């Protein structure tokens, strides 16, 4: 394996409960952006294993009017610097800004890049000069698993906020290779697999949703 493609929200940074709208979603302000514990160390571990690391993230918040592109850039810098402080390095970052019901007309479309489509993954693999079958795709949502499996990646599900079993009954063909509690555990599973010491696959546990 040569690269790891990471979803952003729920994998790298915490999801936010937006009280006004009553939804759990991406952070929309710098005050809401918090790296999850162990993320810089996990990225560093992946770097040390010789794997390229790219972020592939659906970010429809601009299309929906939740934040401006400049704010997303600020959050991106916070992500990069937070990971760098832990000695980690992200090679590439890709976003899909589209949404089929976007408020902004120019971003309203059915695109090829919004996961579960595989456009972002294809771009990352091309730029990193690796094959998609040489990539892990790590995400906390079914669209991540679907995109990863459609693209031929090895998939790892981060189960933290959502009930895995409920999701898998909706999309049984999206079953991942591994389920990890967080990115650090995912990185250690990747290390074990690359060193040929991977033992039991993490059990699929039904974790109650938490807010
Ligand atoms: Mg996510
Ligand atoms: Zn798109």
PDB file of N, CA and C in Angstrom, residues 39-92:
ATOM      1  N   UNK A  39      -4.674  12.583  16.352  1.00  0.00           N
ATOM      2  CA  UNK A  39      -4.606  12.744  14.894  1.00  0.00           C
ATOM      3  C   UNK A  39      -3.202  13.117  14.403  1.00  0.00           C
ATOM      4  N   UNK A  40      -2.542  14.113  15.015  1.00  0.00           N
ATOM      5  CA  UNK A  40      -1.195  14.425  14.521  1.00  0.00           C
ATOM      6  C   UNK A  40      -0.262  13.215  14.609  1.00  0.00           C
ATOM      7  N   UNK A  41      -0.337  12.484  15.720  1.00  0.00           N
ATOM      8  CA  UNK A  41       0.527  11.304  15.879  1.00  0.00           C
ATOM      9  C   UNK A  41       0.173  10.230  14.850  1.00  0.00           C
ATOM     10  N   UNK A  42      -1.113  10.095  14.549  1.00  0.00           N
ATOM     11  CA  UNK A  42      -1.537   9.089  13.567  1.00  0.00           C
ATOM     12  C   UNK A  42      -1.005   9.439  12.183  1.00  0.00           C
ATOM     13  N   UNK A  43      -1.097  10.711  11.810  1.00  0.00           N
ATOM     14  CA  UNK A  43      -0.601  11.125  10.491  1.00  0.00           C
ATOM     15  C   UNK A  43       0.912  10.921  10.430  1.00  0.00           C
ATOM     16  N   UNK A  44       1.570  11.250  11.529  1.00  0.00           N
ATOM     17  CA  UNK A  44       3.018  11.048  11.575  1.00  0.00           C
ATOM     18  C   UNK A  44       3.376   9.572  11.414  1.00  0.00           C
ATOM     19  N   UNK A  45       2.597   8.702  12.066  1.00  0.00           N
ATOM     20  CA  UNK A  45       2.842   7.261  11.932  1.00  0.00           C
ATOM     21  C   UNK A  45       2.688   6.835  10.471  1.00  0.00           C
ATOM     22  N   UNK A  46       1.653   7.346   9.808  1.00  0.00           N
ATOM     23  CA  UNK A  46       1.446   6.995   8.398  1.00  0.00           C
ATOM     24  C   UNK A  46       2.611   7.506   7.551  1.00  0.00           C
ATOM     25  N   UNK A  47       3.066   8.737   7.844  1.00  0.00           N
ATOM     26  CA  UNK A  47       4.244   9.280   7.147  1.00  0.00           C
ATOM     27  C   UNK A  47       5.441   8.360   7.347  1.00  0.00           C
ATOM     28  N   UNK A  48       5.649   7.934   8.592  1.00  0.00           N
ATOM     29  CA  UNK A  48       6.811   7.108   8.925  1.00  0.00           C
ATOM     30  C   UNK A  48       6.750   5.741   8.246  1.00  0.00           C
ATOM     31  N   UNK A  49       5.518   5.284   7.934  1.00  0.00           N
ATOM     32  CA  UNK A  49       5.369   4.007   7.231  1.00  0.00           C
ATOM     33  C   UNK A  49       5.642   4.168   5.739  1.00  0.00           C
ATOM     34  N   UNK A  50       5.933   5.411   5.324  1.00  0.00           N
ATOM     35  CA  UNK A  50       6.232   5.652   3.913  1.00  0.00           C
ATOM     36  C   UNK A  50       4.991   5.848   3.064  1.00  0.00           C
ATOM     37  N   UNK A  51       3.863   6.084   3.721  1.00  0.00           N
ATOM     38  CA  UNK A  51       2.602   6.261   2.994  1.00  0.00           C
ATOM     39  C   UNK A  51       2.379   7.744   2.700  1.00  0.00           C
ATOM     40  N   UNK A  52       1.888   8.052   1.494  1.00  0.00           N
ATOM     41  CA  UNK A  52       1.449   9.412   1.206  1.00  0.00           C
ATOM     42  C   UNK A  52       0.097   9.606   1.886  1.00  0.00           C
ATOM     43  N   UNK A  53      -0.191  10.834   2.288  1.00  0.00           N
ATOM     44  CA  UNK A  53      -1.443  11.122   2.998  1.00  0.00           C
ATOM     45  C   UNK A  53      -2.169  12.256   2.296  1.00  0.00           C
ATOM     46  N   UNK A  54      -3.426  11.999   1.934  1.00  0.00           N
ATOM     47  CA  UNK A  54      -4.242  13.054   1.319  1.00  0.00           C
ATOM     48  C   UNK A  54      -5.592  13.127   2.022  1.00  0.00           C
ATOM     49  N   UNK A  55      -6.143  14.330   2.074  1.00  0.00           N
ATOM     50  CA  UNK A  55      -7.485  14.539   2.609  1.00  0.00           C
ATOM     51  C   UNK A  55      -8.435  14.633   1.425  1.00  0.00           C
ATOM     52  N   UNK A  56      -9.534  13.893   1.478  1.00  0.00           N
ATOM     53  CA  UNK A  56     -10.570  13.954   0.427  1.00  0.00           C
ATOM     54  C   UNK A  56     -11.902  14.209   1.130  1.00  0.00           C
ATOM     55  N   UNK A  57     -12.430  15.419   0.959  1.00  0.00           N
ATOM     56  CA  UNK A  57     -13.510  15.852   1.849  1.00  0.00           C
ATOM     57  C   UNK A  57     -14.653  16.531   1.110  1.00  0.00           C
ATOM     58  N   UNK A  58     -15.865  16.067   1.352  1.00  0.00           N
ATOM     59  CA  UNK A  58     -17.054  16.800   0.886  1.00  0.00           C
ATOM     60  C   UNK A  58     -17.214  18.029   1.765  1.00  0.00           C
ATOM     61  N   UNK A  59     -17.251  19.209   1.186  1.00  0.00           N
ATOM     62  CA  UNK A  59     -17.448  20.438   1.957  1.00  0.00           C
ATOM     63  C   UNK A  59     -18.560  21.270   1.320  1.00  0.00           C
ATOM     64  N   UNK A  60     -19.797  20.849   1.512  1.00  0.00           N
ATOM     65  CA  UNK A  60     -20.910  21.589   0.910  1.00  0.00           C
ATOM     66  C   UNK A  60     -21.324  22.825   1.701  1.00  0.00           C
ATOM     67  N   UNK A  61     -20.603  23.128   2.791  1.00  0.00           N
ATOM     68  CA  UNK A  61     -20.999  24.239   3.665  1.00  0.00           C
ATOM     69  C   UNK A  61     -21.006  25.583   2.966  1.00  0.00           C
ATOM     70  N   UNK A  62     -20.084  25.785   2.032  1.00  0.00           N
ATOM     71  CA  UNK A  62     -20.048  27.051   1.286  1.00  0.00           C
ATOM     72  C   UNK A  62     -21.274  27.120   0.373  1.00  0.00           C
ATOM     73  N   UNK A  63     -21.542  26.027  -0.312  1.00  0.00           N
ATOM     74  CA  UNK A  63     -22.711  25.969  -1.206  1.00  0.00           C
ATOM     75  C   UNK A  63     -24.013  26.207  -0.450  1.00  0.00           C
ATOM     76  N   UNK A  64     -24.048  25.780   0.810  1.00  0.00           N
ATOM     77  CA  UNK A  64     -25.258  25.928   1.616  1.00  0.00           C
ATOM     78  C   UNK A  64     -25.303  27.251   2.362  1.00  0.00           C
ATOM     79  N   UNK A  65     -24.247  28.059   2.230  1.00  0.00           N
ATOM     80  CA  UNK A  65     -24.230  29.372   2.876  1.00  0.00           C
ATOM     81  C   UNK A  65     -23.810  29.339   4.332  1.00  0.00           C
ATOM     82  N   UNK A  66     -23.201  28.245   4.804  1.00  0.00           N
ATOM     83  CA  UNK A  66     -22.789  28.140   6.204  1.00  0.00           C
ATOM     84  C   UNK A  66     -21.478  28.848   6.487  1.00  0.00           C
ATOM     85  N   UNK A  67     -20.608  28.908   5.511  1.00  0.00           N
ATOM     86  CA  UNK A  67     -19.314  29.573   5.710  1.00  0.00           C
ATOM     87  C   UNK A  67     -18.783  30.043   4.367  1.00  0.00           C
ATOM     88  N   UNK A  68     -17.777  30.938   4.457  1.00  0.00           N
ATOM     89  CA  UNK A  68     -17.153  31.474   3.244  1.00  0.00           C
ATOM     90  C   UNK A  68     -15.899  30.659   2.932  1.00  0.00           C
ATOM     91  N   UNK A  69     -15.476  30.764   1.696  1.00  0.00           N
ATOM     92  CA  UNK A  69     -14.293  30.011   1.287  1.00  0.00           C
ATOM     93  C   UNK A  69     -13.067  30.426   2.101  1.00  0.00           C
ATOM     94  N   UNK A  70     -13.006  31.728   2.464  1.00  0.00           N
ATOM     95  CA  UNK A  70     -11.874  32.202   3.273  1.00  0.00           C
ATOM     96  C   UNK A  70     -11.823  31.516   4.629  1.00  0.00           C
ATOM     97  N   UNK A  71     -12.989  31.286   5.220  1.00  0.00           N
ATOM     98  CA  UNK A  71     -13.030  30.598   6.515  1.00  0.00           C
ATOM     99  C   UNK A  71     -12.564  29.157   6.359  1.00  0.00           C
ATOM    100  N   UNK A  72     -12.970  28.521   5.280  1.00  0.00           N
ATOM    101  CA  UNK A  72     -12.522  27.145   5.057  1.00  0.00           C
ATOM    102  C   UNK A  72     -10.995  27.100   4.961  1.00  0.00           C
ATOM    103  N   UNK A  73     -10.423  28.129   4.318  1.00  0.00           N
ATOM    104  CA  UNK A  73      -8.955  28.215   4.213  1.00  0.00           C
ATOM    105  C   UNK A  73      -8.321  28.348   5.605  1.00  0.00           C
ATOM    106  N   UNK A  74      -8.964  29.173   6.468  1.00  0.00           N
ATOM    107  CA  UNK A  74      -8.458  29.329   7.834  1.00  0.00           C
ATOM    108  C   UNK A  74      -8.494  27.980   8.551  1.00  0.00           C
ATOM    109  N   UNK A  75      -9.607  27.271   8.423  1.00  0.00           N
ATOM    110  CA  UNK A  75      -9.728  25.957   9.069  1.00  0.00           C
ATOM    111  C   UNK A  75      -8.676  24.987   8.513  1.00  0.00           C
ATOM    112  N   UNK A  76      -8.423  25.114   7.214  1.00  0.00           N
ATOM    113  CA  UNK A  76      -7.420  24.245   6.589  1.00  0.00           C
ATOM    114  C   UNK A  76      -6.037  24.523   7.181  1.00  0.00           C
ATOM    115  N   UNK A  77      -5.733  25.815   7.380  1.00  0.00           N
ATOM    116  CA  UNK A  77      -4.430  26.150   7.974  1.00  0.00           C
ATOM    117  C   UNK A  77      -4.336  25.633   9.407  1.00  0.00           C
ATOM    118  N   UNK A  78      -5.462  25.707  10.147  1.00  0.00           N
ATOM    119  CA  UNK A  78      -5.468  25.171  11.514  1.00  0.00           C
ATOM    120  C   UNK A  78      -5.203  23.662  11.492  1.00  0.00           C
ATOM    121  N   UNK A  79      -5.816  22.984  10.527  1.00  0.00           N
ATOM    122  CA  UNK A  79      -5.629  21.536  10.408  1.00  0.00           C
ATOM    123  C   UNK A  79      -4.161  21.218  10.112  1.00  0.00           C
ATOM    124  N   UNK A  80      -3.608  21.917   9.120  1.00  0.00           N
ATOM    125  CA  UNK A  80      -2.225  21.642   8.703  1.00  0.00           C
ATOM    126  C   UNK A  80      -1.255  21.940   9.847  1.00  0.00           C
ATOM    127  N   UNK A  81      -1.448  23.087  10.517  1.00  0.00           N
ATOM    128  CA  UNK A  81      -0.486  23.456  11.560  1.00  0.00           C
ATOM    129  C   UNK A  81      -0.642  22.559  12.773  1.00  0.00           C
ATOM    130  N   UNK A  82      -1.871  22.170  13.101  1.00  0.00           N
ATOM    131  CA  UNK A  82      -2.077  21.265  14.235  1.00  0.00           C
ATOM    132  C   UNK A  82      -1.417  19.918  13.996  1.00  0.00           C
ATOM    133  N   UNK A  83      -1.534  19.411  12.783  1.00  0.00           N
ATOM    134  CA  UNK A  83      -0.916  18.125  12.452  1.00  0.00           C
ATOM    135  C   UNK A  83       0.600  18.271  12.431  1.00  0.00           C
ATOM    136  N   UNK A  84       1.060  19.418  11.913  1.00  0.00           N
ATOM    137  CA  UNK A  84       2.510  19.631  11.831  1.00  0.00           C
ATOM    138  C   UNK A  84       3.136  19.707  13.228  1.00  0.00           C
ATOM    139  N   UNK A  85       2.386  20.304  14.185  1.00  0.00           N
ATOM    140  CA  UNK A  85       2.907  20.392  15.559  1.00  0.00           C
ATOM    141  C   UNK A  85       3.168  19.007  16.139  1.00  0.00           C
ATOM    142  N   UNK A  86       2.401  18.020  15.689  1.00  0.00           N
ATOM    143  CA  UNK A  86       2.620  16.648  16.152  1.00  0.00           C
ATOM    144  C   UNK A  86       3.598  15.890  15.280  1.00  0.00           C
ATOM    145  N   UNK A  87       4.245  16.604  14.367  1.00  0.00           N
ATOM    146  CA  UNK A  87       5.255  15.961  13.536  1.00  0.00           C
ATOM    147  C   UNK A  87       4.697  15.304  12.286  1.00  0.00           C
ATOM    148  N   UNK A  88       3.414  15.530  11.981  1.00  0.00           N
ATOM    149  CA  UNK A  88       2.790  14.904  10.821  1.00  0.00           C
ATOM    150  C   UNK A  88       2.721  15.842   9.630  1.00  0.00           C
ATOM    151  N   UNK A  89       2.508  15.253   8.462  1.00  0.00           N
ATOM    152  CA  UNK A  89       2.519  16.028   7.226  1.00  0.00           C
ATOM    153  C   UNK A  89       1.450  15.483   6.281  1.00  0.00           C
ATOM    154  N   UNK A  90       0.574  16.389   5.818  1.00  0.00           N
ATOM    155  CA  UNK A  90      -0.441  16.001   4.835  1.00  0.00           C
ATOM    156  C   UNK A  90       0.056  16.428   3.460  1.00  0.00           C
ATOM    157  N   UNK A  91       0.090  15.482   2.505  1.00  0.00           N
ATOM    158  CA  UNK A  91       0.644  15.791   1.187  1.00  0.00           C
ATOM    159  C   UNK A  91      -0.301  16.606   0.327  1.00  0.00           C
ATOM    160  N   UNK A  92      -1.606  16.278   0.356  1.00  0.00           N
ATOM    161  CA  UNK A  92      -2.563  16.945  -0.536  1.00  0.00           C
ATOM    162  C   UNK A  92      -3.915  17.057   0.153  1.00  0.00           C
TER     163      UNK A  92
END
